[in-house]
Tab-separated table of C-alpha atoms in Angstrom:
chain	number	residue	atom	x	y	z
A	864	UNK	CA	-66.078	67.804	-20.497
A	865	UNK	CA	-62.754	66.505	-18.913
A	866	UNK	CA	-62.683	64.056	-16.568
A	867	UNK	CA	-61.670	64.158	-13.125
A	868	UNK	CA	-59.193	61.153	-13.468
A	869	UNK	CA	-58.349	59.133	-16.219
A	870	UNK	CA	-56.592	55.522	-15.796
A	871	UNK	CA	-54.603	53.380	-18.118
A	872	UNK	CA	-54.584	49.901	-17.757
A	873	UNK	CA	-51.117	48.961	-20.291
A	874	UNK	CA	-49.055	46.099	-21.216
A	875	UNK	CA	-45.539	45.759	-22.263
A	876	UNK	CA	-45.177	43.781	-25.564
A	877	UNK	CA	-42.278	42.259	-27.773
A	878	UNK	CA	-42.843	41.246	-31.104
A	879	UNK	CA	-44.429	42.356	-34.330
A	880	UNK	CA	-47.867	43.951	-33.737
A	881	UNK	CA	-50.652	44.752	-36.650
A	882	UNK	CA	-52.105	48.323	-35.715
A	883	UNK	CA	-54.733	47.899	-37.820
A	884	UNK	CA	-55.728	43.989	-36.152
A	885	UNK	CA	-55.472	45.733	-32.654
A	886	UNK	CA	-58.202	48.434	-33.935
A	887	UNK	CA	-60.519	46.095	-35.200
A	888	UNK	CA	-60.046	44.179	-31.623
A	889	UNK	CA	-60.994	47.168	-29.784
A	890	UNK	CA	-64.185	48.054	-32.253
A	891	UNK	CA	-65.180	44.345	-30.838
A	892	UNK	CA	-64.776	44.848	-27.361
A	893	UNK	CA	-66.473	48.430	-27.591
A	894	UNK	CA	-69.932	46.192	-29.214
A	895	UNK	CA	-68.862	43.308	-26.387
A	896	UNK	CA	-69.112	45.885	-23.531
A	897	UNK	CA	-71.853	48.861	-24.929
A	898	UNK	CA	-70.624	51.004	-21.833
A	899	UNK	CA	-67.145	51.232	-22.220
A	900	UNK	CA	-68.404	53.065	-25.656
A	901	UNK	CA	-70.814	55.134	-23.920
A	902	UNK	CA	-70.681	58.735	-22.095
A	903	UNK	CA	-71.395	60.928	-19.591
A	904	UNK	CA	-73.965	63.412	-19.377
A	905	UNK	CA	-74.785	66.096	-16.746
A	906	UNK	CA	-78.321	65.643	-15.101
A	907	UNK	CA	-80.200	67.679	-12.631
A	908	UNK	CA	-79.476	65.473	-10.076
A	909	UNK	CA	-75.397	64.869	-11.073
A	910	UNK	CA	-74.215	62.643	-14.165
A	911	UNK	CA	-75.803	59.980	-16.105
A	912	UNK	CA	-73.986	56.895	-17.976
A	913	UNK	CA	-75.385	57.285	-21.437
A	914	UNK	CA	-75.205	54.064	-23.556
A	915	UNK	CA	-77.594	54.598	-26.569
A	916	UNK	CA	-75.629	52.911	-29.781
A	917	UNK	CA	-72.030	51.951	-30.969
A	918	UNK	CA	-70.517	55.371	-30.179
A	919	UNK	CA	-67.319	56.724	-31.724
A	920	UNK	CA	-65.615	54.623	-34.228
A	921	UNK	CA	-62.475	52.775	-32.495
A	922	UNK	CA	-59.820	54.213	-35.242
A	923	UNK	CA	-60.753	57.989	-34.233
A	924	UNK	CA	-60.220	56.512	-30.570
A	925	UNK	CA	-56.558	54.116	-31.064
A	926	UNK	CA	-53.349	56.294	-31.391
A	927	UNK	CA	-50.069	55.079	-31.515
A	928	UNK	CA	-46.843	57.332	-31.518
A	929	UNK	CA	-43.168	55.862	-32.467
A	930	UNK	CA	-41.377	57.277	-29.792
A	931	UNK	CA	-39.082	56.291	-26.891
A	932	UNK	CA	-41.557	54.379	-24.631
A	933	UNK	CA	-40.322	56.189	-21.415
A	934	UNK	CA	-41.262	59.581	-22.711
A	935	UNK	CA	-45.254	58.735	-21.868
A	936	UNK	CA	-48.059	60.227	-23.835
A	937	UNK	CA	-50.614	62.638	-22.289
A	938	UNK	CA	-54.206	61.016	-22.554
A	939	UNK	CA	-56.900	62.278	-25.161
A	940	UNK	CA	-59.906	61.360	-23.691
A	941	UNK	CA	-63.157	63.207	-23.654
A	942	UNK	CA	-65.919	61.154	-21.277
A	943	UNK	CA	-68.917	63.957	-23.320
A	944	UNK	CA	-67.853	61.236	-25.665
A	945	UNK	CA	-66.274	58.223	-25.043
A	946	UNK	CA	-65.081	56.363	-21.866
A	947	UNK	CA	-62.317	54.182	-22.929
A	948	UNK	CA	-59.688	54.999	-25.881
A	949	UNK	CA	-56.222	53.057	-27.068
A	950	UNK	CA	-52.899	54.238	-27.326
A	951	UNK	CA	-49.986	52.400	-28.690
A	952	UNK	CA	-46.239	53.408	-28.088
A	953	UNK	CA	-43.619	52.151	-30.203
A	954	UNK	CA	-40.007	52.163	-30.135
A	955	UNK	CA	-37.892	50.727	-32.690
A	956	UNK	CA	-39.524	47.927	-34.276
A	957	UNK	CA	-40.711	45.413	-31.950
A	958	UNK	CA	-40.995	47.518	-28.180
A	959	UNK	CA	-44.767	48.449	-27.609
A	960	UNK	CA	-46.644	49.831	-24.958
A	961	UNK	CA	-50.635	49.265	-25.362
A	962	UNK	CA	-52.562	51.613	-23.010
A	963	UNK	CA	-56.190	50.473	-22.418
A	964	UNK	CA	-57.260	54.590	-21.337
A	965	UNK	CA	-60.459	54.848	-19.298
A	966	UNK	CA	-62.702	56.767	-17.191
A	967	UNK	CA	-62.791	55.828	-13.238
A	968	UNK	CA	-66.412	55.966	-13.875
A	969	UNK	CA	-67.032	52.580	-15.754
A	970	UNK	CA	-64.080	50.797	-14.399
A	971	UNK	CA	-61.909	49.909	-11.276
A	972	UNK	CA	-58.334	48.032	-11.728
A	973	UNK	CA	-59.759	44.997	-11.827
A	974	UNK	CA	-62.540	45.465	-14.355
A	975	UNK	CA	-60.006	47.054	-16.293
A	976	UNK	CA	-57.549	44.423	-16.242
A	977	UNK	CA	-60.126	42.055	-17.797
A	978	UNK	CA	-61.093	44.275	-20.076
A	979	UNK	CA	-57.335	44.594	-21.156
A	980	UNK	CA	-56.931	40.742	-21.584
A	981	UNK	CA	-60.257	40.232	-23.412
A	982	UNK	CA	-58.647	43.013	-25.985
A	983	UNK	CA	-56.006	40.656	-26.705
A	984	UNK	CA	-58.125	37.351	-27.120
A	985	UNK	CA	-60.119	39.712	-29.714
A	986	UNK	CA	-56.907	40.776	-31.131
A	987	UNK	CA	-55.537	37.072	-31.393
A	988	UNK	CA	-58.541	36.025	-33.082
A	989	UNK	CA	-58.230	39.142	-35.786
A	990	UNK	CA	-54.771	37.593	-36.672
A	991	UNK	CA	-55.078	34.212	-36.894
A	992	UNK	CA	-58.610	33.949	-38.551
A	993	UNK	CA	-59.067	37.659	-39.895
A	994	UNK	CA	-61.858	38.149	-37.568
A	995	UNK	CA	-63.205	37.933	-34.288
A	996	UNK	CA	-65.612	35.545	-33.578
A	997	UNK	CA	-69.404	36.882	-33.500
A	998	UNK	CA	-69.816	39.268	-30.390
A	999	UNK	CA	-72.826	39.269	-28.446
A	1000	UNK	CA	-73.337	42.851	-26.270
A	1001	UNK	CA	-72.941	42.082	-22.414
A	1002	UNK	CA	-75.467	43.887	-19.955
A	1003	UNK	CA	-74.195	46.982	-18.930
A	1004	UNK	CA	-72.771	46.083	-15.767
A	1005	UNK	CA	-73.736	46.769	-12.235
A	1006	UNK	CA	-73.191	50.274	-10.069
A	1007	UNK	CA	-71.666	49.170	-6.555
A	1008	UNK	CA	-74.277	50.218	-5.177
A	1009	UNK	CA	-76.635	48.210	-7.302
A	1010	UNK	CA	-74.541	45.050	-6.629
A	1011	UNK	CA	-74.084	45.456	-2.859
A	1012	UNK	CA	-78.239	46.166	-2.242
A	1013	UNK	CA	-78.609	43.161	-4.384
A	1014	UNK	CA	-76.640	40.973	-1.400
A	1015	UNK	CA	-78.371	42.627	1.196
A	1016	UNK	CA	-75.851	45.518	1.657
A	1017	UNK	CA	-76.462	49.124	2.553
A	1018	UNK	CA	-74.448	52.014	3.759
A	1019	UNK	CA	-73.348	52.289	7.254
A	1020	UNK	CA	-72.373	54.051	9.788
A	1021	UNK	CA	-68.277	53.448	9.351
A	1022	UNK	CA	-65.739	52.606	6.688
A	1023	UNK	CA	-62.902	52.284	9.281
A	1024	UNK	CA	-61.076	55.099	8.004
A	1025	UNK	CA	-60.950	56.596	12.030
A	1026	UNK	CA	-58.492	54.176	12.366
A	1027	UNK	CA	-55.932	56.909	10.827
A	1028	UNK	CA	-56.471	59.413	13.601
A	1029	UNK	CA	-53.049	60.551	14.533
A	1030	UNK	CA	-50.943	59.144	11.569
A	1031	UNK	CA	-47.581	60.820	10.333
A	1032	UNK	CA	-45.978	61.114	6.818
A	1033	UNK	CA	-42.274	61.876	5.843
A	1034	UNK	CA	-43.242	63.473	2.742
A	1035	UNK	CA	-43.821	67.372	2.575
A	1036	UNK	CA	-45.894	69.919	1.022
A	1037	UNK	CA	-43.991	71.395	-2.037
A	1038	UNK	CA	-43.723	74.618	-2.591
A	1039	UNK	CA	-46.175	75.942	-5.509
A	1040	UNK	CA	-42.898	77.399	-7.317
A	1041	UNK	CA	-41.827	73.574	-6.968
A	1042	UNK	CA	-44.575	72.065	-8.917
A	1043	UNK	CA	-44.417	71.942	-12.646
A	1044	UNK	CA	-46.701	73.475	-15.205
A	1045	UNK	CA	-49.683	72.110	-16.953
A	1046	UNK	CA	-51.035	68.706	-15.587
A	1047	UNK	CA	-49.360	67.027	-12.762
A	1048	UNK	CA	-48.165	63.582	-13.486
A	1049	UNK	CA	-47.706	60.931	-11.237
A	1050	UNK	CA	-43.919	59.900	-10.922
A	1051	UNK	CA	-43.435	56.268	-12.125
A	1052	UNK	CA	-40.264	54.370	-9.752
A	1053	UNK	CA	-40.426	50.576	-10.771
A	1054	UNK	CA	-38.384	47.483	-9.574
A	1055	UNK	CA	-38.479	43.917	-10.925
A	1056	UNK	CA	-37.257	41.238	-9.761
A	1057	UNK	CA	-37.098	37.451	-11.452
A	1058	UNK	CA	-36.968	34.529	-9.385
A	1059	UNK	CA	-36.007	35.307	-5.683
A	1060	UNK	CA	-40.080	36.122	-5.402
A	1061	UNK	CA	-42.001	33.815	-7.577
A	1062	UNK	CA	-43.647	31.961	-4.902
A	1063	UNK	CA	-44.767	34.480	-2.366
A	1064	UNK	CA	-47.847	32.376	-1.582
A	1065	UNK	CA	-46.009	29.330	-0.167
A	1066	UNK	CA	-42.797	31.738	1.900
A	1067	UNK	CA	-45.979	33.873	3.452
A	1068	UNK	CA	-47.927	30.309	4.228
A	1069	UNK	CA	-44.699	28.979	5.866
A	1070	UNK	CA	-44.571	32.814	8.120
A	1071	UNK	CA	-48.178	31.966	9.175
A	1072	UNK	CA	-49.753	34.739	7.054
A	1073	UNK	CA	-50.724	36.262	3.282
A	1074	UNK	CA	-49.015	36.876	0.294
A	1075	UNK	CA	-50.813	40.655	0.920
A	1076	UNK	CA	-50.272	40.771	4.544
A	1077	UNK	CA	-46.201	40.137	3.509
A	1078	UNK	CA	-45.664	42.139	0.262
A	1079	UNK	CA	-47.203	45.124	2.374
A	1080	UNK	CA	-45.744	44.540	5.414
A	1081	UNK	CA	-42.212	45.141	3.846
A	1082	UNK	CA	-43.881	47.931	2.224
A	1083	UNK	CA	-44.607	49.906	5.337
A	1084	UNK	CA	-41.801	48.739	7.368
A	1085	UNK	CA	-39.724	50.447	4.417
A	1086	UNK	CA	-41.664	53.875	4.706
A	1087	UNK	CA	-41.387	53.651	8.258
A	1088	UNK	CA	-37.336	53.743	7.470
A	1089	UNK	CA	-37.816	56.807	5.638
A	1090	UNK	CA	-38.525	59.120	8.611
A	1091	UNK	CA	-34.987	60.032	8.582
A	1092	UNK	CA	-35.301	62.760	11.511
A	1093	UNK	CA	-36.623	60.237	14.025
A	1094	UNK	CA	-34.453	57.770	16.142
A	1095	UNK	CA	-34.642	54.459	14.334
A	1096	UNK	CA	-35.767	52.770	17.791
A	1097	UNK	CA	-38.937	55.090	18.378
A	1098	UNK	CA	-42.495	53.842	17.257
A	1099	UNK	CA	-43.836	56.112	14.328
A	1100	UNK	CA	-47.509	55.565	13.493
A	1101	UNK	CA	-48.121	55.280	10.049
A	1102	UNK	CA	-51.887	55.302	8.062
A	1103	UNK	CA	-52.257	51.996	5.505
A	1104	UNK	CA	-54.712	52.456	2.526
A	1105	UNK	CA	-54.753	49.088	0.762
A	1106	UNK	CA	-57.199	48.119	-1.772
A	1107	UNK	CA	-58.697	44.573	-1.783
A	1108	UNK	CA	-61.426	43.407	-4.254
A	1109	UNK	CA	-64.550	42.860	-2.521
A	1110	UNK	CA	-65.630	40.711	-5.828
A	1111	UNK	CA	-64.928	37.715	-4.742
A	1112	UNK	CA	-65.621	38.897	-0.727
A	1113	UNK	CA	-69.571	38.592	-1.310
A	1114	UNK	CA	-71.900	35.845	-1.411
A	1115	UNK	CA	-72.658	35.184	-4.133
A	1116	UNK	CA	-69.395	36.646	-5.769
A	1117	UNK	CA	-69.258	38.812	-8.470
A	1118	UNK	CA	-67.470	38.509	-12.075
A	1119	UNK	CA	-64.738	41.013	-12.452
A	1120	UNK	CA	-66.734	42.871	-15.615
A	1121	UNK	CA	-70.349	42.542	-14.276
A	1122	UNK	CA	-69.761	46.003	-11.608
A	1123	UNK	CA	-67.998	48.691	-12.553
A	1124	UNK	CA	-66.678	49.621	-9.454
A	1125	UNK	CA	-66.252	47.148	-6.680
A	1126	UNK	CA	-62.889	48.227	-4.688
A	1127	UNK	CA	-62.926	48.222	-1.314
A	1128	UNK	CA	-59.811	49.770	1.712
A	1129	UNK	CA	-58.849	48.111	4.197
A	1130	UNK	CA	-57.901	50.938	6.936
A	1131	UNK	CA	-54.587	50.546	9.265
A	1132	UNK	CA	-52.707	52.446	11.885
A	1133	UNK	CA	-49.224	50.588	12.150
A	1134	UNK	CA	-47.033	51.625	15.138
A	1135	UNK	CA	-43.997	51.026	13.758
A	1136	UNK	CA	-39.845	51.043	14.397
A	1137	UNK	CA	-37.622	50.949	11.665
A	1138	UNK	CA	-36.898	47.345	12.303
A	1139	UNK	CA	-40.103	45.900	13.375
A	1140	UNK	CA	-40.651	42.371	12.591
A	1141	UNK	CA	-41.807	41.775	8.836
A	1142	UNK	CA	-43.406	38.384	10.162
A	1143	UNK	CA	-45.409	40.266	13.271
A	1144	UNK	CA	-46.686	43.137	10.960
A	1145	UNK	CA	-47.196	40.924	8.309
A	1146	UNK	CA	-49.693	38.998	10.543
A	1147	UNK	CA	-51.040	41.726	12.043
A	1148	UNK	CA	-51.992	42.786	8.466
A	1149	UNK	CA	-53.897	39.439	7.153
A	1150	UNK	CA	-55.699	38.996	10.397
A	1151	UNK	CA	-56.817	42.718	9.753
A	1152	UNK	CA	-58.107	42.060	6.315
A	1153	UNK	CA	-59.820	38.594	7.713
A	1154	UNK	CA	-61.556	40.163	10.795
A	1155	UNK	CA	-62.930	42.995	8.452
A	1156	UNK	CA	-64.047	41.254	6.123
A	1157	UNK	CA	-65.674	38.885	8.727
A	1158	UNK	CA	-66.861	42.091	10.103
A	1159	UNK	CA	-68.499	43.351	6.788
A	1160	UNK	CA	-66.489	46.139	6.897
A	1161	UNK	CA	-64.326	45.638	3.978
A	1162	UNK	CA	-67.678	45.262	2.292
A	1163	UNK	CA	-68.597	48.720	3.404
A	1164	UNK	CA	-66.223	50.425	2.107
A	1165	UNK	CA	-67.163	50.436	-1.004
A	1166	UNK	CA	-70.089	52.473	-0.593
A	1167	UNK	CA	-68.195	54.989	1.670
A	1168	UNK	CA	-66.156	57.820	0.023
A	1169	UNK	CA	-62.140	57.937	-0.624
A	1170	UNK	CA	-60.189	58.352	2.773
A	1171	UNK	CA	-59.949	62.613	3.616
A	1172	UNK	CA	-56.848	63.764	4.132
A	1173	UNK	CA	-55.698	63.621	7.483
A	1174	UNK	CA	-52.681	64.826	9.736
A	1175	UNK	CA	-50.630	62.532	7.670
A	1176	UNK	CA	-51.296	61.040	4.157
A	1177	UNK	CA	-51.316	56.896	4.491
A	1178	UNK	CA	-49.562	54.608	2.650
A	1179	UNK	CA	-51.155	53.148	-0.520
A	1180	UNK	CA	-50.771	49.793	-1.168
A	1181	UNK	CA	-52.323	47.609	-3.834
A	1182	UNK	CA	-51.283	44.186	-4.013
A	1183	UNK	CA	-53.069	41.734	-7.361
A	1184	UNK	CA	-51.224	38.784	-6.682
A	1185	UNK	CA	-50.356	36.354	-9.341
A	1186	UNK	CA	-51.418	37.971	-13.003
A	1187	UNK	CA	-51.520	35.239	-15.868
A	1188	UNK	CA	-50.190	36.316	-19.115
A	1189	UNK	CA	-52.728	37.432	-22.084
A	1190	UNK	CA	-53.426	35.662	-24.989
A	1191	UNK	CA	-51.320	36.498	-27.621
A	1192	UNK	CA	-50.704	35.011	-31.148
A	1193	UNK	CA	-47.020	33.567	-31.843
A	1194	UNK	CA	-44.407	35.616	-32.059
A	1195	UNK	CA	-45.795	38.409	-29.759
A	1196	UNK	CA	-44.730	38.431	-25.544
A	1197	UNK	CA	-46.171	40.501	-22.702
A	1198	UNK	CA	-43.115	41.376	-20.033
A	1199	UNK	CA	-45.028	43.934	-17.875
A	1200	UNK	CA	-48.026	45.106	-16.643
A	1201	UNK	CA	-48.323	48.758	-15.405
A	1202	UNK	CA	-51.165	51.304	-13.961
A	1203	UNK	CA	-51.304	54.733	-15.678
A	1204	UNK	CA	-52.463	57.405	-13.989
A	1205	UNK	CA	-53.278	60.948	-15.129
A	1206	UNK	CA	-54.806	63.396	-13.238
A	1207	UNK	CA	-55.503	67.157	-13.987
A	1208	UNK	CA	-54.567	68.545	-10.355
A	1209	UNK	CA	-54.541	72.478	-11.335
A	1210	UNK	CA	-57.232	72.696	-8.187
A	1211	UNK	CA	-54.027	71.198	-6.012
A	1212	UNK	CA	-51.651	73.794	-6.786
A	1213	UNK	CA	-53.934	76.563	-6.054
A	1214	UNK	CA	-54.898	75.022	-2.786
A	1215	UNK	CA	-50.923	74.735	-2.190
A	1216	UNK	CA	-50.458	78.203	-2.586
A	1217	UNK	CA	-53.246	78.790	0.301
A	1218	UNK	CA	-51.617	76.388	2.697
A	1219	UNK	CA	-50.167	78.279	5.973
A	1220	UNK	CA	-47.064	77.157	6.915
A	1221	UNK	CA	-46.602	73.593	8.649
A	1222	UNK	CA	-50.308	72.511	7.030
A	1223	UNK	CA	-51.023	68.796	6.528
A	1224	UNK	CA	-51.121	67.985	2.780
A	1225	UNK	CA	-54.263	68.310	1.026
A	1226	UNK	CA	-54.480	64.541	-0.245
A	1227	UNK	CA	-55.727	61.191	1.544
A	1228	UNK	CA	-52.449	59.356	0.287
A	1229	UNK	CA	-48.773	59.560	-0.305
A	1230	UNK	CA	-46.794	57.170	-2.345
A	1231	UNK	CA	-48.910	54.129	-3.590
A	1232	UNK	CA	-47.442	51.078	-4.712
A	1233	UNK	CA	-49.065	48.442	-7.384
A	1234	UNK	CA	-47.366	45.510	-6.636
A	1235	UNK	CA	-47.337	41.365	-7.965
A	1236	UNK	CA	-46.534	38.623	-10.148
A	1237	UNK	CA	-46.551	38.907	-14.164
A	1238	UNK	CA	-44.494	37.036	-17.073
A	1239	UNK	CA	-42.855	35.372	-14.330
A	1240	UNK	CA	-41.631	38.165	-12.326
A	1241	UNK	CA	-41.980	39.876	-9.256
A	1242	UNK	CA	-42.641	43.760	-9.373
A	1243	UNK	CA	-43.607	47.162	-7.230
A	1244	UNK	CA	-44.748	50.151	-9.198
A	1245	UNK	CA	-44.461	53.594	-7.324
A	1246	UNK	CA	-46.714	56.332	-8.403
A	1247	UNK	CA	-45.961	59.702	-6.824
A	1248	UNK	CA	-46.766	63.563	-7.540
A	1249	UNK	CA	-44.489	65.596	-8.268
A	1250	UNK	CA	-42.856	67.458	-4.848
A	1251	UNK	CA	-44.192	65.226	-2.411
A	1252	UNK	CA	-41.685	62.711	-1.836
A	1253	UNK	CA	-37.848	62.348	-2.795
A	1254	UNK	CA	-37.145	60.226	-5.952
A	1255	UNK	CA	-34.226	58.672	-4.106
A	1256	UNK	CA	-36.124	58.393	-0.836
A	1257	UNK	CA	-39.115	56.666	-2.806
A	1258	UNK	CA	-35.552	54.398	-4.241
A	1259	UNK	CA	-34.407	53.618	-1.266
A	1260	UNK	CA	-37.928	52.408	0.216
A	1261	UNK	CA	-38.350	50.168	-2.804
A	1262	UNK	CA	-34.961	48.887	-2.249
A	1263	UNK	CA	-35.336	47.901	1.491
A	1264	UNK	CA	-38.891	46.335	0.568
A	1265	UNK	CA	-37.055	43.899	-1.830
A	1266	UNK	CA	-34.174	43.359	0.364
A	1267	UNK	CA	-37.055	42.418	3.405
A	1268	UNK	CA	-38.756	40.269	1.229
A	1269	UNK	CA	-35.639	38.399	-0.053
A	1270	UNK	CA	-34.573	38.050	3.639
A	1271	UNK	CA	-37.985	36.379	4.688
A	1272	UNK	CA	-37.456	34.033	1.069
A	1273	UNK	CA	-34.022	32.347	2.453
C-alpha cells in the first residue's frame, strides 16, 4: 500500500553522529508516540489508523547512505506497515542530513517538527547516559475533527477558498514529453540569509503589521514580478494559500503532538502591480489573518478539503517564524531545517496528456515557499514540480523577496 504523499521533516547537522544512538532514539519515540508506529488499514467505510503493539523494529526502519547530501534519497515507506521511518545522509565525515519520513496521515508540519526535536532530546540522552530515560506511551492523539467538535466546532458552509475566483498564474502546463520518468519530485530552490533578517518581529511591528503578513507580502509582490508578459504598472490578481496553525487559534489551545492534523489556509486574492507597496500588502495580509480568525474561519478550514484547482494555481506560502535549535549533545550543530516532500504524481502526467490546449493546470498551487528563522538565520525554501515554473524565474522571485525585505530592514 503506497501512500498518497509522504513528508520529511530533516535537519542539517555538523559533527560526529552515533548511527546506532540515533536508532535506539527513534525505537523510544516510536513507544513515546504508539501511532507514529502504527498503520493503515482499508475499511468498508475508507481507512483505519491501526495502533495494536510496538510495530516494526526502528533498525529495519533507519537508513543512512554516505553520499553527496544534494543527491536526495527516494523514501521507503510502506503506511500497510509503518507511518514514520529515518533516513540519514552522510557526506564526508561530519555533514548529515536526518530525515524524520512520515505519512500526512498522523502528522502536519508542526506535529512533525516536534516530533523531530523530541528525536534529538532522546538521542542526547542515548549519548550522554547510554539510555533514554523511562518512556511512558502518550495517547494517541486527536483527529481534527475530534479536536475541533471538542471546542464546539463543526463544519460549515465556507472555507473562504471563493475568494480565488478569477486568479492568474505565470507558470504553465508542461508538456507530458517535458516531465521526467518515475516519481515526480518537487524542485528544492533555497536562500539563506544571516543577519540582515534576524529580527523580523520588531521591523514588521515598527511597519504596523506581522512578521507573516511581511515575509509573505514580499513573497507575492515577487511572483507578481514574474508575469513577465504584462506591463509592470497593470494590477494582476494573484490567489494566496498560506498555512497558519490553528493550535494555538482555539480556546483552549492545543499541544502541537496531541492532533495530528490541525493546519488551517488562510484564502487571498491580491490585486497586485509589480511595485505595490510591501507595507500596504503586508497589512492587508495580517488584518486578513486577524479578521478570519475573529471570524472562525481560519478555524474552519481545517475541516474543509485542500483548495481545487482553479483558473490559476495560488501562491503557497508557509511562514513558522522563529524555530529554536534542538537539543544536541556537544560537539554536534543543527544549521538548517528543511521540508521534504515526495509525491508519486504518475495520475498528473496522465491527466497532462488529456489537457486541451490553453487548460488551467490540474493542481490547487504553484510554487510554495517554507520560510523562517533557524540557527540564527533567515531562510525561504521553494518546492516546485518539475515543468511548472522556470528554475531561474523561481531565482529571481526569491531574489527580489530578499532584496524587499532587506529594503523594509534599513
Amino acid at each position: 500500500m503506497d501512500p498518497p504523499a509522504i513528508i520529511g521533516c530533516g535537519v542539517s547537522l555538523n559533527g560526529p553522529l552515533d548511527i546506532a544512538a540515533l536508532t535506539e532514539a527513534f525505537g523510544a519515540l516510536r513507544r513515546e508516540f504508539p501511532d507514529i508506529a502504527g498503520r493503515i488499514e482499508k475499511a468498508d467505510d475508507g481507512f483505519d489508523l491501526v495502533v495494536d503493539g510496538p510495530g516494526k523494529p526502528a533498525a529495519e526502519l533507519t537508513r543512512q547512505f554516505h553520499q553527496e547530501i544534494e543527491k536526495g534519497v527516494a523514501a521507503d515507506l510502506d503506511i500497510g506497515e509503518t507511518l514514520t521511518a529515518l533516513d540519514v545522509l552522510t557526506e564526508g565525515e561530519d555533514r548529515h542530513l536526518a530525515i524524520l519520513r512520515y505519512s500526512h496521515t498522523i502528522a502536519d508540519g508542526t506535529r512533525a517538527t516536534f516530533l523531530l526535536f523530541r528525536l534529538w532530546s532522546l538521542y542526547t540522552q542515548v549519548v550522554k547516559d547510554g539510555s533514554p530515560d523511562e518512556i511512558e506511551a502518550r495517547p494517541v492523539p486527536a483527529s481534527p475533527e475530534q479536536a475541533l467538535a471538542e471546542r464546539g466546532i463543526v463544519k460549515g458552509p465556507s472555507s473562504g477558498e471563493e475568494r480565488l475566483a478569477g486568479t492568474r498564474w505565470h507558470g504553465a502546463v508542461p508538456a507530458v514529453e517535458d516531465l521526467p520518468e518515475g516519481e515526480l519530485r518537487a524542485l528544492r530552490k533555497r536562500v539563506v540569509v544571516e543577519g540582515d533578517l534576524l529580527n523580523l518581529r520588531a521591523i514588521a511591528k515598527k511597519l504596523g503589521c506581522s512578521a507573516y503578513g511581511l515575509v509573505t507580502a514580499a513573497l507575492v509582490i515577487a511572483e507578481r514580478g514574474a508575469f513577465a508578459d504584462v506591463p509592470d504598472d497593470e494590477p494582476v490578481p494573484l490567489g494566496l494559500v498560506s498555512t497558519v496553525d490553528a493550535r494555538f487559534k482555539l480556546s483552549p489551545p492545543i499541544a502541537p503532538a496531541d492532533v495530528t492534523n490541525c493546519v488551517s489556509t488562510l484564502y487571498k486574492r491580491l490585486d497586485l502591480t509589480r511595485d505595490s507597496s510591501l507595507v500596504d500588502v503586508a497589512r492587508q495580509l495580517s488584518d486578513q489573518l486577524r479578521d478570519d480568525v475573529a471570524s472562525g474561519l481560519i478555524q474552519q478550514t481545517v475541516l474543509q478539503p485542500d483548495p481545487s484547482p482553479g483558473q490559476g494555481p495560488a501562491v503557497a506560502v508557509n511562514y513558522f517564524g522563529d524555530l529554536p535549535s534542538p537539543e544536541l549533545p556537544d560537539g554536534l550543530t543543527a544549521d538548517l531545517i528543511e521540508s521534504v516532500f515526495e509525491f508519486d504524481l504518475s495520475l498528473l502526467r496522465a491527466v497532462v496528456a488529456m489537457l486541451p490546449p490553453g487548460s488551467p493546470p490540474p493542481i490547487p498551487v504553484g510554487v510554495s515557499y517554507y520560510t523562517g528563522t533557524f540557527a540564527n538565520k533567515f531562510g525561504i525554501e521553494a518546492l516546485n514540480l518539475p515543468g511548472l515554473v522556470p528554475e531561474q524565474v523561481v531565482d529571481g522571485i526569491l531574489e527580489r523577496a530578499i532584496a524587499l525585505l532587506k529594503s523594509a530592514a534599513a
